[in-house]
CSV table of C-alpha atoms and ligand atoms in Angstrom, one decimal:
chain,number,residue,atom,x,y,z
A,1,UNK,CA,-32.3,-5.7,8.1
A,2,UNK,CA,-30.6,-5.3,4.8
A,3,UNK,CA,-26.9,-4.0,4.3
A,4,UNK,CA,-25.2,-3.1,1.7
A,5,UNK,CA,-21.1,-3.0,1.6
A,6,UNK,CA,-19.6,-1.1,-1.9
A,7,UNK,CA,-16.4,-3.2,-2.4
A,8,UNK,CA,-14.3,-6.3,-1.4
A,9,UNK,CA,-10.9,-5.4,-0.4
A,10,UNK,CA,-10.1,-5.6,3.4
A,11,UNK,CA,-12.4,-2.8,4.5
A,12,UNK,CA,-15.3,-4.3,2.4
A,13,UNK,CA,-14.6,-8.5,3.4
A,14,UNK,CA,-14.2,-7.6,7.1
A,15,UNK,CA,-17.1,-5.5,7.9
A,16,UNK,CA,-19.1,-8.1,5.9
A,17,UNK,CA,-17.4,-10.8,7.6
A,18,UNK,CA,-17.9,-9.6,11.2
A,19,UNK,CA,-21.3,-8.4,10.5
A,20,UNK,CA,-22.5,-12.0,9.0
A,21,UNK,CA,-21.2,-13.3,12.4
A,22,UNK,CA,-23.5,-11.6,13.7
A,23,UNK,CA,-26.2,-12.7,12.2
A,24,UNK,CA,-27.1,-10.0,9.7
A,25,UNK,CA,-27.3,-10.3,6.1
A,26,UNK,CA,-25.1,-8.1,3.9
A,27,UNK,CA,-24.7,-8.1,0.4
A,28,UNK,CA,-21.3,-7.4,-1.2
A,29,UNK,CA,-21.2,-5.4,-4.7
A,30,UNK,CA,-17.7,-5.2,-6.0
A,31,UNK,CA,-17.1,-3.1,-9.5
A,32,UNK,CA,-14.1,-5.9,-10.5
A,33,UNK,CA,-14.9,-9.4,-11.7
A,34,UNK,CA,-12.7,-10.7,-8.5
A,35,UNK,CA,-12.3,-10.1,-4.9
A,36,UNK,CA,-9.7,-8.9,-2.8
A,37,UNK,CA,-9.1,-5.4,-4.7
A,38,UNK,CA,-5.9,-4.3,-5.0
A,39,UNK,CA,-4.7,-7.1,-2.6
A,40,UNK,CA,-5.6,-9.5,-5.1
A,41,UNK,CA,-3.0,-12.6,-6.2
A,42,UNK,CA,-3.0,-15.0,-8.6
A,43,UNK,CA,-1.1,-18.2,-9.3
A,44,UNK,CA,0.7,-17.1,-13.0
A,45,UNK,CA,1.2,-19.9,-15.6
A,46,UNK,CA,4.5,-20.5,-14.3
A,47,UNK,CA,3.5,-21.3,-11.2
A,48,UNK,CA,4.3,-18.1,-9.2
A,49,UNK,CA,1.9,-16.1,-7.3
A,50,UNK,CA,1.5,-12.8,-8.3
A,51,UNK,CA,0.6,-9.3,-6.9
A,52,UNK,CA,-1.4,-8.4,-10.0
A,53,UNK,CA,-2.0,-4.9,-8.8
A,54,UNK,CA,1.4,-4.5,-7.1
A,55,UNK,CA,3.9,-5.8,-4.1
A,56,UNK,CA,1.7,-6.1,-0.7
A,57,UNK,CA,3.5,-7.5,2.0
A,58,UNK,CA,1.6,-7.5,5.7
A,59,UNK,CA,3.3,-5.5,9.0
A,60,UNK,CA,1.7,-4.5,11.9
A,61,UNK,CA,2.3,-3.8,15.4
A,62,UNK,CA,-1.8,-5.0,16.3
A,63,UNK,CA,-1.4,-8.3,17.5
A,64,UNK,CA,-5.5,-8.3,17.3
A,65,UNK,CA,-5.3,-7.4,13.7
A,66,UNK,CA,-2.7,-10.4,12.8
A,67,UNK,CA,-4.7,-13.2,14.8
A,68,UNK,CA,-8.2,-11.7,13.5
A,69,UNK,CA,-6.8,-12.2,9.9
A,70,UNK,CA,-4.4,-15.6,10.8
A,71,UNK,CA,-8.2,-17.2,11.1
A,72,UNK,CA,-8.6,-16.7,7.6
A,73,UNK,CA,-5.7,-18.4,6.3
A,74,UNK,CA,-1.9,-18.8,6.7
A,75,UNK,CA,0.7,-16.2,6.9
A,76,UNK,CA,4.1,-17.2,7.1
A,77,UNK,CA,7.2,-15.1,8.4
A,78,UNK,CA,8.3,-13.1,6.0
A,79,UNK,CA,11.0,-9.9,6.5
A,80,UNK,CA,11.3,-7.4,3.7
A,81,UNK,CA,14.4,-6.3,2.3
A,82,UNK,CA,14.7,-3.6,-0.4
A,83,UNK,CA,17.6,-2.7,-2.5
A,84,UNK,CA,18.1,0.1,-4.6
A,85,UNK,CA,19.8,1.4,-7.4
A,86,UNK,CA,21.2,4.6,-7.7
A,87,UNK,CA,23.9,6.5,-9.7
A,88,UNK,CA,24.7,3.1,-11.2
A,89,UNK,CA,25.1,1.4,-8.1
A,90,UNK,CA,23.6,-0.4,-5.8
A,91,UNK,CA,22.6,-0.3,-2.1
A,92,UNK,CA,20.5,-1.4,0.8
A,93,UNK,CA,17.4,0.5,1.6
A,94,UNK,CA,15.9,1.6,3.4
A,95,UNK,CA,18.8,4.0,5.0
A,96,UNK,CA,21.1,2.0,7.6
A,97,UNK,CA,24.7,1.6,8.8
A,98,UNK,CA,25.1,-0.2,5.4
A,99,UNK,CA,23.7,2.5,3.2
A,100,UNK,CA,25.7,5.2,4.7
A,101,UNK,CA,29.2,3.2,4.7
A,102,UNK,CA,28.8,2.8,1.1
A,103,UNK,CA,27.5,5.5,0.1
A,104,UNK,CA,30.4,7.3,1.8
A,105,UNK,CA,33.1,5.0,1.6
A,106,UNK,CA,33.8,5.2,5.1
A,107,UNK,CA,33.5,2.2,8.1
A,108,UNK,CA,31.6,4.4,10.4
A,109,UNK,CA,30.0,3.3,13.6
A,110,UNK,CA,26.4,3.7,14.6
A,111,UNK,CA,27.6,6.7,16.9
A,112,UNK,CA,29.9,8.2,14.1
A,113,UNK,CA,27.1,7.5,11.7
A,114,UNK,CA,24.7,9.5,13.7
A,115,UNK,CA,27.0,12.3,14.2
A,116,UNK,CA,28.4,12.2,10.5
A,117,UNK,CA,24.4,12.6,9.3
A,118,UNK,CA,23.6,15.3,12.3
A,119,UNK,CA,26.5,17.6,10.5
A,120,UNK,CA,24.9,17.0,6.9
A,121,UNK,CA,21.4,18.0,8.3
A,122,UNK,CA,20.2,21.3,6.3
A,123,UNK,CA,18.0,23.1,8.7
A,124,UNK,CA,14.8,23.3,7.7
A,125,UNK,CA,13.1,26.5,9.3
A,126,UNK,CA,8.9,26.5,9.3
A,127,UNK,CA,8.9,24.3,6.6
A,128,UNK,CA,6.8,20.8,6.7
A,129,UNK,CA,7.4,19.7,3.1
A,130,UNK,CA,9.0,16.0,2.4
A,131,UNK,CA,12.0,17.4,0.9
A,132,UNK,CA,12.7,20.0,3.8
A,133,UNK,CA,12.4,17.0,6.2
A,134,UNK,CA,14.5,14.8,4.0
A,135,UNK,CA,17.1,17.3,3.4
A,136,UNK,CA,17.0,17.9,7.0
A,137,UNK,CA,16.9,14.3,8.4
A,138,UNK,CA,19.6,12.8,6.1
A,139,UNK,CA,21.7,15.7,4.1
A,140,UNK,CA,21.8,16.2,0.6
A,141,UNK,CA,23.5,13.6,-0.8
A,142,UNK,CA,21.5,11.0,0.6
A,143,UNK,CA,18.4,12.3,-0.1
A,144,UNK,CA,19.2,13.0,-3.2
A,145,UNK,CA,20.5,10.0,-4.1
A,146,UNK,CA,17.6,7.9,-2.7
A,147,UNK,CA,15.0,10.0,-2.2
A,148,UNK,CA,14.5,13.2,-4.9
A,149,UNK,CA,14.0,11.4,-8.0
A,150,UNK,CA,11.8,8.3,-6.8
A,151,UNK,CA,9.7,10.8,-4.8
A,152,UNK,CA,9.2,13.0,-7.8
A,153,UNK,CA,8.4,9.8,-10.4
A,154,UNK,CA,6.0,8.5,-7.5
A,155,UNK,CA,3.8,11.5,-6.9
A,156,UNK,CA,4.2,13.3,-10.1
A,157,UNK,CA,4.9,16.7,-7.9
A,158,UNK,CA,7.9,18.3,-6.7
A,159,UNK,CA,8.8,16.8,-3.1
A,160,UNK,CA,8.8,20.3,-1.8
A,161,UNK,CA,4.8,20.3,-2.4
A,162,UNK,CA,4.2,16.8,-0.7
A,163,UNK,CA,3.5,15.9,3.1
A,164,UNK,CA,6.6,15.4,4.9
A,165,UNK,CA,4.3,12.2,6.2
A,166,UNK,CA,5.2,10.1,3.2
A,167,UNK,CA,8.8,9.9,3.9
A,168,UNK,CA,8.3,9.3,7.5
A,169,UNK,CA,7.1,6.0,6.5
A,170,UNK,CA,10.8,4.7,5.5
A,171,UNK,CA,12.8,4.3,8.8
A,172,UNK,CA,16.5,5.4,9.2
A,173,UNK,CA,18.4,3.3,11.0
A,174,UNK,CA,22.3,3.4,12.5
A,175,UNK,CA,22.8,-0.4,12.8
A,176,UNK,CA,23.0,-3.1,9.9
A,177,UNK,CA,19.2,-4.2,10.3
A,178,UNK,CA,18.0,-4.0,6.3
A,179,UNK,CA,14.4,-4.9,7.2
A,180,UNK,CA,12.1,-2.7,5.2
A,181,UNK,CA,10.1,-2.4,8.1
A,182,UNK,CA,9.8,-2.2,11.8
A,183,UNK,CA,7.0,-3.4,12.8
A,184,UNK,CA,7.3,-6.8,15.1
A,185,UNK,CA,5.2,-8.8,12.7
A,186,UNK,CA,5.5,-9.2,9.2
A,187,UNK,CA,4.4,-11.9,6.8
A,188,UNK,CA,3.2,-13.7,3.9
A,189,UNK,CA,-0.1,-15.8,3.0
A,190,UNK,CA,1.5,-19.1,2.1
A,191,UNK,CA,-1.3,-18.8,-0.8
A,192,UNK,CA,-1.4,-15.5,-1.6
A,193,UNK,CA,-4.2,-12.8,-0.7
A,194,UNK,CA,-7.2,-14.0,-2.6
A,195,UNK,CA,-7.8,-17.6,-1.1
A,196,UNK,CA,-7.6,-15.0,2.4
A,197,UNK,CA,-10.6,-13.0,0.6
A,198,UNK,CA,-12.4,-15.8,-0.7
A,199,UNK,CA,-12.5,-17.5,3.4
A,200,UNK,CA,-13.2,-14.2,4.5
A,201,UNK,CA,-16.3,-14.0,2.2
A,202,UNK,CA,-17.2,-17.4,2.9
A,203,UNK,CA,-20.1,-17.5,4.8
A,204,UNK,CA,-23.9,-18.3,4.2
A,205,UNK,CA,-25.1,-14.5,5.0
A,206,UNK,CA,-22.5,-12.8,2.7
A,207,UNK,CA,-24.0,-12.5,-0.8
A,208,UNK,CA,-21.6,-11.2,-3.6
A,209,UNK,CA,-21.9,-9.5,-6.3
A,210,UNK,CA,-19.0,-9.2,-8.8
A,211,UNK,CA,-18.7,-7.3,-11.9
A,212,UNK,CA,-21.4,-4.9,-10.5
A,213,UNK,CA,-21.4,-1.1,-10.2
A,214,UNK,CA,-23.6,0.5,-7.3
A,215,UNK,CA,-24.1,3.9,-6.7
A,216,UNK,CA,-25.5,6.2,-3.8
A,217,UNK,CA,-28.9,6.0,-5.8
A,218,UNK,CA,-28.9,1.9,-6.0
A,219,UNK,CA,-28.1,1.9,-2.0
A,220,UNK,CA,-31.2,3.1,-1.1
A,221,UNK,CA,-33.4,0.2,-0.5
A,222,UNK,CA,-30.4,-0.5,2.3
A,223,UNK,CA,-30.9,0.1,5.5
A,224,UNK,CA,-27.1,0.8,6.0
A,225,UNK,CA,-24.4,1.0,3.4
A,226,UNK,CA,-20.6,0.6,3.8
A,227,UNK,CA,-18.8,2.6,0.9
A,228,UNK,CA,-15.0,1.6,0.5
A,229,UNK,CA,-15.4,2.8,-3.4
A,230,UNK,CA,-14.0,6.5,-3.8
A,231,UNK,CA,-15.2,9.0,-1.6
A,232,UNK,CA,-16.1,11.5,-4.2
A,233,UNK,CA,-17.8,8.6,-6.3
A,234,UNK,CA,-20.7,8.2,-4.1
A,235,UNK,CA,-20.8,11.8,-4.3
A,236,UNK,CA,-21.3,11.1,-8.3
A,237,UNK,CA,-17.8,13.6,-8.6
A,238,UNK,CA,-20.0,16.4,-8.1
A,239,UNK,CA,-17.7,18.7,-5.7
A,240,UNK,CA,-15.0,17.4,-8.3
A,241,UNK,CA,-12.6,15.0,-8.6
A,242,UNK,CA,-10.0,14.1,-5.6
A,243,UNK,CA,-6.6,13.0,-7.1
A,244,UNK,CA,-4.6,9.9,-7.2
A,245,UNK,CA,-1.7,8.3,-8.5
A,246,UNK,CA,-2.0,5.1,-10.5
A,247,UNK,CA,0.0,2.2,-11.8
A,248,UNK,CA,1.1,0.6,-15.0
A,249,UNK,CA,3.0,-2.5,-14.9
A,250,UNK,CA,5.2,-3.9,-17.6
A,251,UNK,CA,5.2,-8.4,-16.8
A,252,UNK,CA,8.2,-9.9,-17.9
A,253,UNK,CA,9.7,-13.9,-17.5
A,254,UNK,CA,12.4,-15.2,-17.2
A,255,UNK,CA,14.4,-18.3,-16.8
A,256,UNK,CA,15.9,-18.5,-12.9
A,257,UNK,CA,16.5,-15.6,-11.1
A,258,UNK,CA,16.1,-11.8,-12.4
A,259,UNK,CA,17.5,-9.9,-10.0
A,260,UNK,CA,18.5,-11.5,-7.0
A,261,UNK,CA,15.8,-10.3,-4.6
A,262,UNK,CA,12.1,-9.1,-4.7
A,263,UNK,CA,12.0,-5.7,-4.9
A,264,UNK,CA,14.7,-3.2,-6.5
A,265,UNK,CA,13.9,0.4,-6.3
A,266,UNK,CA,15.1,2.6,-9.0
A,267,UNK,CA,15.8,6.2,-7.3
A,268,UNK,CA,17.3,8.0,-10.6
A,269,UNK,CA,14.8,10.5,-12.2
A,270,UNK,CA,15.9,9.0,-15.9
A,271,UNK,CA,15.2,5.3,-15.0
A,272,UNK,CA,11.1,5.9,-15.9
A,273,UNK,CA,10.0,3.3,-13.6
A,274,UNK,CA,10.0,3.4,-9.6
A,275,UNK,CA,11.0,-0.6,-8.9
A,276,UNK,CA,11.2,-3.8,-10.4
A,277,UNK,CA,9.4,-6.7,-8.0
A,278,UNK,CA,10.1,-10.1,-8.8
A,279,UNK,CA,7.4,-12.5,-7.0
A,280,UNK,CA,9.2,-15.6,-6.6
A,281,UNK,CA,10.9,-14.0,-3.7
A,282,UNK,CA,7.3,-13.5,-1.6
A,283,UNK,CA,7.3,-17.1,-1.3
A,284,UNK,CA,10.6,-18.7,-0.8
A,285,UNK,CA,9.2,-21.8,0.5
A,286,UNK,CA,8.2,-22.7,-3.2
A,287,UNK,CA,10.4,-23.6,-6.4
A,288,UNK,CA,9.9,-22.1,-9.6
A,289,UNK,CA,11.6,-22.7,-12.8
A,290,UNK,CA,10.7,-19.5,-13.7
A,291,UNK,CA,10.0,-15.9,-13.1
A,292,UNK,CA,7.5,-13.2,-13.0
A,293,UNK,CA,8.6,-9.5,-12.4
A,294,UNK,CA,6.6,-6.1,-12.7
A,295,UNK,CA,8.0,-3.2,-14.1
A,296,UNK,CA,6.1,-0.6,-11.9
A,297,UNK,CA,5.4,2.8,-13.4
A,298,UNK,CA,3.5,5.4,-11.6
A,299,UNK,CA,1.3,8.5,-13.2
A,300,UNK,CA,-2.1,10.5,-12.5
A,301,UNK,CA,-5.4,8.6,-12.2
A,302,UNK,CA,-7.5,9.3,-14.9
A,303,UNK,CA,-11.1,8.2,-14.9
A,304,UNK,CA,-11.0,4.9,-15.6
A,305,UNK,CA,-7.9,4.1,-14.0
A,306,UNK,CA,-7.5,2.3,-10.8
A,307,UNK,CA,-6.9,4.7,-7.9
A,308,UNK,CA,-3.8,3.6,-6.0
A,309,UNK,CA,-2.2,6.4,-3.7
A,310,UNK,CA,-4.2,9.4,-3.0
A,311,UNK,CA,-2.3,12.1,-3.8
A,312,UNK,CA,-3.4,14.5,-0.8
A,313,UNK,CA,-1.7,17.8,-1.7
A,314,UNK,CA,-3.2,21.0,-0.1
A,315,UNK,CA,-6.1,21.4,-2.9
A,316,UNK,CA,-6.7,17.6,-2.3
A,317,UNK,CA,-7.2,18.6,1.5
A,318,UNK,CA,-9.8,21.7,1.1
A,319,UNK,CA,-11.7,19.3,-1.1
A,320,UNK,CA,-11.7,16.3,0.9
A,321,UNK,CA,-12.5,18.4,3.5
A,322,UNK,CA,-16.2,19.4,1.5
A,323,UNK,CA,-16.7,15.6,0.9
A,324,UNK,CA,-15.8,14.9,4.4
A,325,UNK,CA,-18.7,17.4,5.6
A,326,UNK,CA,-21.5,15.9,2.7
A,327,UNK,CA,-20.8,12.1,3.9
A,328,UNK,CA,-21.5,13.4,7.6
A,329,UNK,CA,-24.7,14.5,6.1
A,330,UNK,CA,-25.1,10.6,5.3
A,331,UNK,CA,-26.2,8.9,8.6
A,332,UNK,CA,-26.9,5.9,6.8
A,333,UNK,CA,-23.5,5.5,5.4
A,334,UNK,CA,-20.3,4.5,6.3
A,335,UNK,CA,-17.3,5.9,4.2
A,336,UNK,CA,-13.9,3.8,5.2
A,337,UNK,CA,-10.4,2.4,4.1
A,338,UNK,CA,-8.3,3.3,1.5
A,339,UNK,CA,-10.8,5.3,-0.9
A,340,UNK,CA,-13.4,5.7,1.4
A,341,UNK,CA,-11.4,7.7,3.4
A,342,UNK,CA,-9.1,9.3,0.9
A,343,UNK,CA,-6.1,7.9,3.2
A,344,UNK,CA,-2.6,6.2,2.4
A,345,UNK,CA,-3.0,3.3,4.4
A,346,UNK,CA,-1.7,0.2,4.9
A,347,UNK,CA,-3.7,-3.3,5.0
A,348,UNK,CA,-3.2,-4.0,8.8
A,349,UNK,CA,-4.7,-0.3,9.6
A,350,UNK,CA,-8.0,-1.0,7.0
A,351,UNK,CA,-8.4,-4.4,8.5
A,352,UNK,CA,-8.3,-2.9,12.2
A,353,UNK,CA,-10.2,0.2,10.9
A,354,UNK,CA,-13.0,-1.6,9.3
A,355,UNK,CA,-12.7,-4.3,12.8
A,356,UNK,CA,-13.8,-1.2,15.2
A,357,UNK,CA,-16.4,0.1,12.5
A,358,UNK,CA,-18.3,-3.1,12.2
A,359,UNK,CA,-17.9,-3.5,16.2
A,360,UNK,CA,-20.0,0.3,16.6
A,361,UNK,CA,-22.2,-0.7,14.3
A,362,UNK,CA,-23.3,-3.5,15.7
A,363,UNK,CA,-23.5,-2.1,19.0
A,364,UNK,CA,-26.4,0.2,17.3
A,365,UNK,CA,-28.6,-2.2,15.8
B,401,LIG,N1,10.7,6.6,-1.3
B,401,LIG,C1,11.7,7.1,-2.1
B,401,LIG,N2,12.7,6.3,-2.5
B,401,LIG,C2,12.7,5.0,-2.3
B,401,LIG,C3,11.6,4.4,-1.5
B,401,LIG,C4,10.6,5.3,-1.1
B,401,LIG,O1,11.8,8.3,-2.3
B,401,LIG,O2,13.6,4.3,-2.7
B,401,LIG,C5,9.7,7.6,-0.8
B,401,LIG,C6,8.6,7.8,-1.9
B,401,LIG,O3,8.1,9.1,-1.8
B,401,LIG,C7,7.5,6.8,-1.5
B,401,LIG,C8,7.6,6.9,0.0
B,401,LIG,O4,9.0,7.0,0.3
B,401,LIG,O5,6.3,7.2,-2.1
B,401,LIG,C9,7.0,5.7,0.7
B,401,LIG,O6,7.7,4.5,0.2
B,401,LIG,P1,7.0,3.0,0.4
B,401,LIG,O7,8.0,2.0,0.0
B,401,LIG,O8,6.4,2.9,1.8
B,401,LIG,O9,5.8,3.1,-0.7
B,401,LIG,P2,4.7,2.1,-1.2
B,401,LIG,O10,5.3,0.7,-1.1
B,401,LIG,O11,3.5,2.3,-0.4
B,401,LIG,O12,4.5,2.5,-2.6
């Protein structure tokens, strides 16, 4: 039986991974001339290692995800914490006990916290939007402060045309935790992603391909393909074009520290950039004379941009919806992760995804 798997990020590496286990053989075709897509580190000159296509740190409530992936290489304990700068000052994020005292000037408790943000809560009728649910969750001032102007530089749109879904990703919380996240396990590969791609990859049944472009017409010798590329790609675009966001990142180093932690957003609509990430501070059991940060800037995908965030506004959904119906059309393909799926997930949920896809698969042949 030969297989085919389009791309070698998470979704790609594990289905090829568990599938090779198995016994079959899969070959791997990957457009980039290096694994891991937009996971993928390197070691910079000065010795840090950098997330070349922007910060990734793992979280995850799936204890199965975290041990399947642990096998692969080390993760370390690592808890996230964001600052951000706003109105020319700046604060922890995301939204605590912290946030709110300074934003307000006041020494509130978690109970007079809750309360005080309960009576700055602007009803938000029928409507689903993000800024409805911010304005509604957290007030005015701190969404606006925190929330308006990032949102908008993000996604390019105003936030009264996104999914209230994106915020919900930030948690608000009325005690002093500052973790970015809440999930109970989050962490760091004490080497970075790639050497987890490259063990992942490793394995006598798994031929790669790098630097090599495959399309629906190239996949048909296969007896089944797994397509983590861009949904509408395999499609050859010809329903149109789903949108995205991309990135653009601006490298800079330094002597010693930049800015005193790893990532600091920047919520103002004038400040042109969304955050600054400095990398020495994914890996603070190393020592580095020097530093790397990324300026990140965020704008539409074009076509020869890398796709980052799917953008997913309603005519996004009708037309994912007609891709959606052609790939079921496909019985010999599977379309997952990130692209595949035109979804904004996160690695632990690609990694899990592409675990129970490989797993059904199996089961059939
Ligand atoms: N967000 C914001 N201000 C911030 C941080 C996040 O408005 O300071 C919003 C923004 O819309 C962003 C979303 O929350 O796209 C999710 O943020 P997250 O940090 O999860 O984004 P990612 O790291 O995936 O780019």
């Amino acid at each position: 039986m030969a297989v085919a798997i389009v791309g070698a990020g998470f979704s790609g590496a594990v289905v090829a991974r568990e599938l090779a286990e198995a016994g079959v053989n899969v070959e791997v075709f990957e457009t980039r001339d290096h694994i891991g897509g937009n996971c993928f580190t390197e070691r910079h000159e000065c010795g840090t290692i950098v997330h070349v296509y922007g910060p990734h740190i793992f979280h995850t409530a799936d204890q199965r995800v975290f041990d399947y992936i642990s096998q692969f290489g080390e993760f370390v304990p690592f808890e996230h914490r964001v600052h951000a700068t706003a109105g020319g000052r700046v604060y922890s994020l995301p939204i605590n006990l912290l946030t709110v005292n300074q934003v307000f000037g006041t020494t509130f408790t978690p109970s007079e916290a809750e309360a005080f943000l309960a009576s700055q809560s602007v009803p938000k009728g029928e409507r689903t939007d993000l800024e409805a649910h911010g304005r509604s969750m957290l007030g005015d001032v701190l969404y606006e402060l925190f929330f308006d102007g990032y949102t908008t530089k993000q996604w390019g749109s105003a936030p009264s045309e996104l999914p209230a879904s994106v915020l919900q990703r930030l948690p608000v919380r009325f005690n002093y935790d500052s973790s970015y996240f809440s999930h109970p396990i989050q962490a760091m590969p004490r080497l970075g992603y790639t050497p987890i791609f490259e063990q992942l990859l490793d394995h006598p049944r798994i031929d790669l391909h790098l630097n090599t472009a495959i399309d629906a017409a190239g996949l048909a010798g296969f007896d089944h393909a797994f397509w983590s590329g861009p949904v509408d790609a395999y499609f050859g675009y010809s329903l149109g074009r789903l949108r995205y966001r991309t990135l653009d990142f601006e490298e800079e180093v330094h002597d010693g520290d930049y800015q005193g932690c790893s990532v600091m957003n920047q919520t103002d609509l004038d400040v042109p950039f969304t955050r600054v990430t400095e990398f020495n501070y994914f890996t603070p059991w190393e020592h580095h004379d020097r530093t790397v940060i990324y300026r990140e800037f965020s704008r539409d995908c074009g076509e020869n941009d890398i796709p980052y965030y799917p953008l997913r506004l309603n005519e996004d959904g009708e037309l994912l919806g007609r891709y959606l119906e052609a790939a079921d059309q496909e019985p010999g393909v599977t379309f997952l992760g990130r692209l595949g799926t035109y979804r904004y997930l996160d690695m632990d949920v690609c990694i899990g995804e592409a675990l129970d896809v490989a797993a059904e698969f199996l089961k059939k042949v």
